[in-house]
Amino acid sequence: MVSASREVTRGWLQALINTSLREGSFPQPLKEAVVRPLLKKPSVDPADLNNFHPVSNLPFVGKVVERVVALQLRRSLDEADYLDPFQSGFRPGYSTETALVALTDDLWRARDRGCSSVLVLLDLSAAFDTIDHGILLRRLREVGVGGTVLRW
């Protein structure tokens, strides 16, 4: 159905994205998610609420707009050479596998030179949920993101 209506929806979707970026605002209805409980495993007791985790379903159009913005922001960060070359998260062509290959190589090289290595692993999977937005906005300004893009 989406594929069949592509020609019809392309114009208004493009207008929505352009208006959102030009004005530096994101329509409130596109931010509102429907949160549903999902059973963690079929084998667990559904009477126990601890066996559920929340799943947020955002509007499709909002996801499209966010994806366009994320793509543009990623391009800007890449062009400014801001990201560490070994940054693996959220980057196309990089994965946990490439990060592990680089890490293993570093550890072997250090060992070959007779050096000791210490490895500290941190789980930052929920880090964005607790980030200080003031610090995030300041860092974005420092790398040249500003104006309506920053307001967005």
Coordinates of N, CA and C in Angstrom, one line a residue:
M1 N 0.8 -1.2 0.0 CA 0.0 0.0 0.0 C 0.9 1.3 0.0
V2 N 1.9 1.3 0.8 CA 2.8 2.4 0.9 C 3.5 2.6 -0.4
S3 N 3.9 1.5 -1.0 CA 4.6 1.5 -2.3 C 3.7 2.1 -3.4
A4 N 2.5 1.7 -3.4 CA 1.5 2.1 -4.4 C 1.2 3.6 -4.3
S5 N 1.3 4.1 -3.1 CA 0.9 5.5 -2.9 C 2.2 6.4 -2.8
R6 N 3.3 5.9 -3.2 CA 4.5 6.7 -3.1 C 4.5 8.0 -3.9
E7 N 4.0 8.0 -5.1 CA 3.9 9.2 -5.9 C 3.0 10.2 -5.3
V8 N 1.9 9.8 -4.7 CA 1.0 10.7 -4.1 C 1.6 11.3 -2.8
T9 N 2.2 10.5 -2.0 CA 2.7 10.9 -0.7 C 4.0 11.7 -0.7
R10 N 4.8 11.5 -1.8 CA 6.1 12.1 -1.9 C 6.1 13.6 -1.7
G11 N 5.2 14.3 -2.4 CA 5.1 15.7 -2.4 C 4.8 16.3 -1.0
W12 N 3.8 15.8 -0.3 CA 3.4 16.3 1.0 C 4.4 15.9 2.0
L13 N 5.0 14.7 1.9 CA 6.0 14.3 2.9 C 7.3 15.2 2.8
Q14 N 7.7 15.4 1.5 CA 8.8 16.3 1.3 C 8.5 17.7 1.9
A15 N 7.3 18.2 1.6 CA 6.9 19.5 2.1 C 7.0 19.5 3.7
L16 N 6.5 18.5 4.3 CA 6.5 18.4 5.8 C 7.9 18.4 6.3
I17 N 8.8 17.6 5.7 CA 10.2 17.5 6.1 C 10.8 18.9 6.0
N18 N 10.7 19.5 4.8 CA 11.3 20.8 4.5 C 10.8 21.9 5.5
T19 N 9.5 21.9 5.7 CA 8.9 22.9 6.7 C 9.5 22.7 8.1
S20 N 9.5 21.4 8.5 CA 10.0 21.1 9.8 C 11.4 21.5 10.0
L21 N 12.3 21.3 9.0 CA 13.7 21.7 9.1 C 13.9 23.2 9.0
R22 N 13.1 23.8 8.1 CA 13.2 25.3 7.9 C 12.8 26.0 9.2
E23 N 11.7 25.6 9.8 CA 11.2 26.3 11.0 C 11.9 25.8 12.3
G24 N 12.6 24.7 12.2 CA 13.3 24.2 13.4 C 12.3 23.6 14.4
S25 N 11.2 23.0 13.9 CA 10.2 22.4 14.8 C 9.8 21.1 14.3
F26 N 9.4 20.2 15.2 CA 8.9 18.9 14.9 C 7.5 18.8 15.4
P27 N 6.5 18.5 14.6 CA 5.1 18.4 15.0 C 4.9 17.5 16.2
Q28 N 4.2 18.0 17.2 CA 4.0 17.2 18.4 C 3.4 15.9 18.2
P29 N 2.3 15.8 17.3 CA 1.7 14.4 17.1 C 2.7 13.4 16.6
L30 N 3.8 13.8 15.9 CA 4.7 12.9 15.4 C 5.7 12.4 16.5
K31 N 5.7 13.0 17.7 CA 6.5 12.7 18.8 C 5.8 11.7 19.7
E32 N 4.5 11.6 19.6 CA 3.7 10.8 20.5 C 3.7 9.3 20.1
A33 N 4.1 8.5 21.1 CA 4.2 7.0 20.8 C 3.1 6.3 21.5
V34 N 2.7 5.2 20.9 CA 1.8 4.3 21.6 C 2.7 3.2 22.3
V35 N 2.6 3.1 23.6 CA 3.4 2.1 24.3 C 2.6 0.9 24.7
R36 N 3.1 -0.2 24.2 CA 2.3 -1.5 24.5 C 3.3 -2.4 25.2
P37 N 2.7 -3.2 26.2 CA 3.5 -4.2 26.9 C 3.7 -5.4 25.9
L38 N 5.0 -5.9 25.9 CA 5.3 -7.1 25.1 C 5.9 -8.2 26.0
L39 N 5.4 -9.4 26.0 CA 5.9 -10.5 26.8 C 7.4 -10.8 26.4
K40 N 8.3 -10.8 27.3 CA 9.7 -11.0 27.0 C 9.9 -12.4 26.3
K41 N 9.3 -13.4 26.8 CA 9.5 -14.8 26.2 C 8.1 -15.5 26.3
P42 N 7.8 -16.3 25.3 CA 6.5 -17.0 25.4 C 6.4 -18.0 26.5
S43 N 7.6 -18.4 27.0 CA 7.6 -19.4 28.1 C 7.4 -18.8 29.5
V44 N 7.4 -17.5 29.7 CA 7.2 -16.9 31.0 C 5.8 -16.7 31.4
D45 N 5.5 -16.5 32.6 CA 4.2 -16.3 33.2 C 3.6 -14.9 32.8
P46 N 2.6 -14.9 32.0 CA 2.0 -13.6 31.6 C 1.3 -12.9 32.7
A47 N 1.0 -13.6 33.8 CA 0.4 -12.9 35.0 C 1.3 -12.1 35.7
D48 N 2.6 -12.3 35.6 CA 3.7 -11.5 36.3 C 4.1 -10.3 35.4
L49 N 3.8 -9.1 35.8 CA 4.0 -7.9 35.1 C 5.5 -7.7 34.8
N50 N 6.4 -8.3 35.6 CA 7.8 -8.2 35.4 C 8.3 -8.9 34.2
N51 N 7.5 -9.8 33.6 CA 7.8 -10.5 32.4 C 7.5 -9.8 31.1
F52 N 7.1 -8.5 31.3 CA 6.8 -7.7 30.1 C 7.8 -6.5 30.0
H53 N 8.0 -6.1 28.8 CA 8.8 -4.9 28.6 C 8.0 -4.0 27.6
P54 N 8.2 -2.6 27.8 CA 7.4 -1.7 27.0 C 8.0 -1.6 25.6
V55 N 7.1 -1.5 24.6 CA 7.5 -1.3 23.2 C 6.8 0.0 22.8
S56 N 7.6 0.9 22.3 CA 7.0 2.2 21.8 C 6.8 2.2 20.3
N57 N 5.7 2.5 19.8 CA 5.4 2.6 18.4 C 5.2 4.0 18.0
L58 N 6.1 4.6 17.3 CA 6.0 6.0 16.9 C 5.3 6.1 15.5
P59 N 4.7 7.2 15.2 CA 4.1 7.4 13.9 C 5.2 7.2 12.8
F60 N 4.8 6.5 11.7 CA 5.6 6.2 10.6 C 6.2 7.5 10.0
V61 N 5.4 8.5 9.8 CA 5.9 9.8 9.2 C 7.0 10.4 10.1
G62 N 6.8 10.4 11.4 CA 7.8 10.9 12.3 C 9.1 10.2 12.2
K63 N 9.1 8.9 12.0 CA 10.3 8.1 11.8 C 11.0 8.5 10.5
V64 N 10.2 8.7 9.5 CA 10.9 9.2 8.2 C 11.6 10.5 8.4
V65 N 10.9 11.4 9.0 CA 11.5 12.8 9.2 C 12.8 12.6 10.1
E66 N 12.7 11.8 11.2 CA 13.9 11.6 12.0 C 15.0 11.0 11.2
R67 N 14.7 10.1 10.4 CA 15.7 9.4 9.6 C 16.4 10.4 8.6
V68 N 15.7 11.3 8.0 CA 16.3 12.3 7.1 C 17.2 13.2 7.9
V69 N 16.8 13.6 9.1 CA 17.6 14.5 9.9 C 18.9 13.8 10.4
A70 N 18.7 12.5 10.8 CA 19.9 11.7 11.3 C 20.9 11.5 10.1
L71 N 20.4 11.3 8.9 CA 21.3 11.1 7.8 C 22.1 12.4 7.5
Q72 N 21.4 13.6 7.6 CA 22.0 14.8 7.3 C 23.0 15.2 8.4
L73 N 22.7 14.9 9.7 CA 23.6 15.1 10.8 C 24.8 14.2 10.7
R74 N 24.6 13.0 10.4 CA 25.7 12.0 10.2 C 26.7 12.5 9.1
R75 N 26.1 13.0 8.0 CA 26.9 13.5 6.9 C 27.8 14.7 7.4
S76 N 27.1 15.6 8.1 CA 27.8 16.8 8.6 C 29.0 16.4 9.5
L77 N 28.7 15.5 10.4 CA 29.8 15.0 11.3 C 30.9 14.3 10.6
D78 N 30.6 13.5 9.6 CA 31.6 12.9 8.8 C 32.4 13.9 8.0
E79 N 31.8 14.9 7.4 CA 32.5 15.9 6.6 C 33.4 16.7 7.4
A80 N 32.9 17.0 8.7 CA 33.8 17.8 9.6 C 34.8 16.9 10.2
D81 N 34.9 15.6 9.9 CA 35.8 14.7 10.5 C 35.8 14.8 12.0
Y82 N 34.6 14.9 12.6 CA 34.4 15.0 14.0 C 34.5 13.7 14.8
L83 N 34.0 12.6 14.2 CA 33.9 11.4 14.9 C 35.3 10.6 14.8
D84 N 35.6 10.0 15.9 CA 36.8 9.2 16.0 C 36.7 8.1 14.9
P85 N 37.8 7.8 14.2 CA 37.8 6.8 13.1 C 37.3 5.4 13.6
F86 N 37.5 5.2 14.9 CA 37.1 3.9 15.4 C 35.7 3.9 16.1
Q87 N 35.0 5.0 15.9 CA 33.6 5.0 16.5 C 32.8 4.1 15.6
S88 N 32.2 3.1 16.3 CA 31.5 2.0 15.6 C 30.0 2.1 15.7
G89 N 29.5 2.7 16.7 CA 28.0 2.7 16.9 C 27.4 3.7 15.9
F90 N 26.2 3.3 15.4 CA 25.3 4.0 14.5 C 26.0 4.4 13.2
R91 N 27.1 3.8 12.8 CA 27.7 4.2 11.5 C 27.7 3.1 10.5
P92 N 27.2 3.4 9.3 CA 27.2 2.4 8.3 C 28.6 1.9 8.0
G93 N 28.7 0.6 7.8 CA 30.0 0.0 7.5 C 30.9 -0.3 8.7
Y94 N 30.4 0.0 9.9 CA 31.1 -0.3 11.1 C 30.1 -1.1 12.0
S95 N 30.7 -2.0 12.7 CA 29.9 -2.9 13.6 C 30.7 -3.3 14.8
T96 N 30.0 -4.1 15.6 CA 30.7 -4.6 16.8 C 31.9 -5.5 16.3
E97 N 31.7 -6.1 15.2 CA 32.7 -7.0 14.7 C 34.0 -6.2 14.3
T98 N 33.8 -5.1 13.6 CA 34.9 -4.3 13.2 C 35.6 -3.7 14.4
A99 N 34.8 -3.3 15.4 CA 35.4 -2.8 16.7 C 36.2 -3.8 17.4
L100 N 35.7 -5.1 17.4 CA 36.4 -6.2 18.1 C 37.7 -6.5 17.3
V101 N 37.7 -6.5 16.0 CA 38.9 -6.7 15.2 C 40.0 -5.7 15.5
A102 N 39.6 -4.4 15.6 CA 40.5 -3.3 15.9 C 41.0 -3.5 17.3
L103 N 40.2 -3.8 18.3 CA 40.6 -4.0 19.7 C 41.5 -5.1 19.8
T104 N 41.2 -6.3 19.2 CA 42.1 -7.4 19.2 C 43.5 -7.1 18.6
D105 N 43.5 -6.4 17.5 CA 44.7 -6.0 16.9 C 45.6 -5.1 17.8
D106 N 44.9 -4.2 18.5 CA 45.6 -3.3 19.4 C 46.2 -4.1 20.6
L107 N 45.4 -5.0 21.1 CA 45.9 -5.8 22.2 C 47.1 -6.7 21.8
W108 N 47.0 -7.3 20.7 CA 48.2 -8.1 20.2 C 49.4 -7.3 19.9
R109 N 49.2 -6.1 19.4 CA 50.4 -5.2 19.1 C 51.0 -4.8 20.4
A110 N 50.2 -4.5 21.4 CA 50.8 -4.1 22.7 C 51.5 -5.3 23.3
R111 N 51.0 -6.5 23.2 CA 51.6 -7.7 23.8 C 53.0 -7.9 23.1
D112 N 53.0 -7.8 21.7 CA 54.2 -8.0 21.0 C 55.3 -7.0 21.4
R113 N 54.9 -5.8 21.8 CA 55.9 -4.8 22.3 C 56.2 -5.0 23.8
G114 N 55.7 -6.0 24.4 CA 56.0 -6.2 25.8 C 55.2 -5.4 26.8
C115 N 54.1 -4.7 26.3 CA 53.3 -3.8 27.1 C 52.2 -4.6 27.8
S116 N 51.8 -4.1 28.9 CA 50.6 -4.6 29.5 C 49.4 -3.8 29.0
S117 N 48.2 -4.4 29.0 CA 47.0 -3.8 28.6 C 45.9 -3.9 29.7
V118 N 45.1 -2.9 29.8 CA 43.9 -3.0 30.7 C 42.7 -2.7 29.8
L119 N 41.7 -3.5 29.9 CA 40.5 -3.3 29.1 C 39.3 -3.0 30.0
V120 N 38.7 -1.9 29.8 CA 37.5 -1.5 30.6 C 36.3 -1.5 29.7
L121 N 35.3 -2.3 29.9 CA 34.1 -2.4 29.1 C 33.0 -1.8 29.8
L122 N 32.3 -0.9 29.1 CA 31.1 -0.2 29.7 C 29.9 -0.5 28.8
D123 N 28.8 -0.7 29.4 CA 27.5 -0.9 28.7 C 26.8 0.5 28.7
L124 N 26.9 1.1 27.5 CA 26.3 2.4 27.3 C 25.0 2.4 26.6
S125 N 24.3 1.2 26.6 CA 23.1 1.0 25.7 C 22.0 2.0 26.1
A126 N 21.9 2.4 27.4 CA 20.9 3.3 27.8 C 21.4 4.7 28.1
A127 N 22.6 5.0 27.7 CA 23.2 6.3 28.0 C 22.5 7.4 27.5
F128 N 21.9 7.3 26.3 CA 21.2 8.4 25.7 C 19.9 8.8 26.6
D129 N 19.4 7.8 27.3 CA 18.2 8.1 28.1 C 18.6 9.0 29.3
T130 N 19.8 9.1 29.7 CA 20.2 9.9 30.8 C 21.1 11.1 30.5
I131 N 21.3 11.3 29.2 CA 22.2 12.4 28.8 C 21.7 13.8 29.2
D132 N 22.6 14.6 29.6 CA 22.3 16.0 29.9 C 22.1 16.8 28.6
H133 N 20.9 17.2 28.3 CA 20.6 17.8 27.0 C 21.3 19.1 26.8
G134 N 21.6 19.8 27.9 CA 22.3 21.1 27.8 C 23.7 20.8 27.3
I135 N 24.4 19.7 27.8 CA 25.7 19.4 27.4 C 25.7 18.9 25.9
L136 N 24.7 18.2 25.6 CA 24.5 17.7 24.2 C 24.4 18.9 23.2
L137 N 23.5 19.8 23.6 CA 23.3 21.0 22.7 C 24.6 21.8 22.6
R138 N 25.3 22.0 23.7 CA 26.6 22.7 23.7 C 27.6 22.0 22.7
R139 N 27.7 20.7 22.8 CA 28.6 19.9 22.0 C 28.2 20.1 20.5
L140 N 26.9 20.0 20.2 CA 26.5 20.2 18.8 C 26.8 21.6 18.3
R141 N 26.7 22.6 19.1 CA 27.1 24.0 18.7 C 28.6 24.0 18.4
E142 N 29.4 23.3 19.3 CA 30.8 23.3 19.1 C 31.3 22.7 17.8
V143 N 30.5 21.8 17.2 CA 30.8 21.1 16.0 C 30.1 21.8 14.8
G144 N 29.5 23.0 15.0 CA 28.9 23.7 14.0 C 27.5 23.5 13.7
V145 N 26.8 22.8 14.5 CA 25.3 22.6 14.4 C 24.7 23.8 15.1
G146 N 23.8 24.5 14.4 CA 23.2 25.7 15.0 C 21.9 26.0 14.3
G147 N 21.4 27.2 14.6 CA 20.2 27.7 14.0 C 19.0 26.8 14.1
T148 N 18.3 26.7 13.0 CA 17.0 25.9 13.0 C 17.3 24.4 13.3
V149 N 18.5 23.9 12.8 CA 18.8 22.5 13.0 C 18.9 22.2 14.5
L150 N 19.5 23.1 15.2 CA 19.7 22.9 16.7 C 18.4 23.0 17.4
R151 N 17.5 24.0 17.0 CA 16.2 24.1 17.6 C 15.3 22.8 17.3
W152 N 15.5 22.2 16.2 CA 14.8 21.0 15.8 C 15.0 20.0 16.8

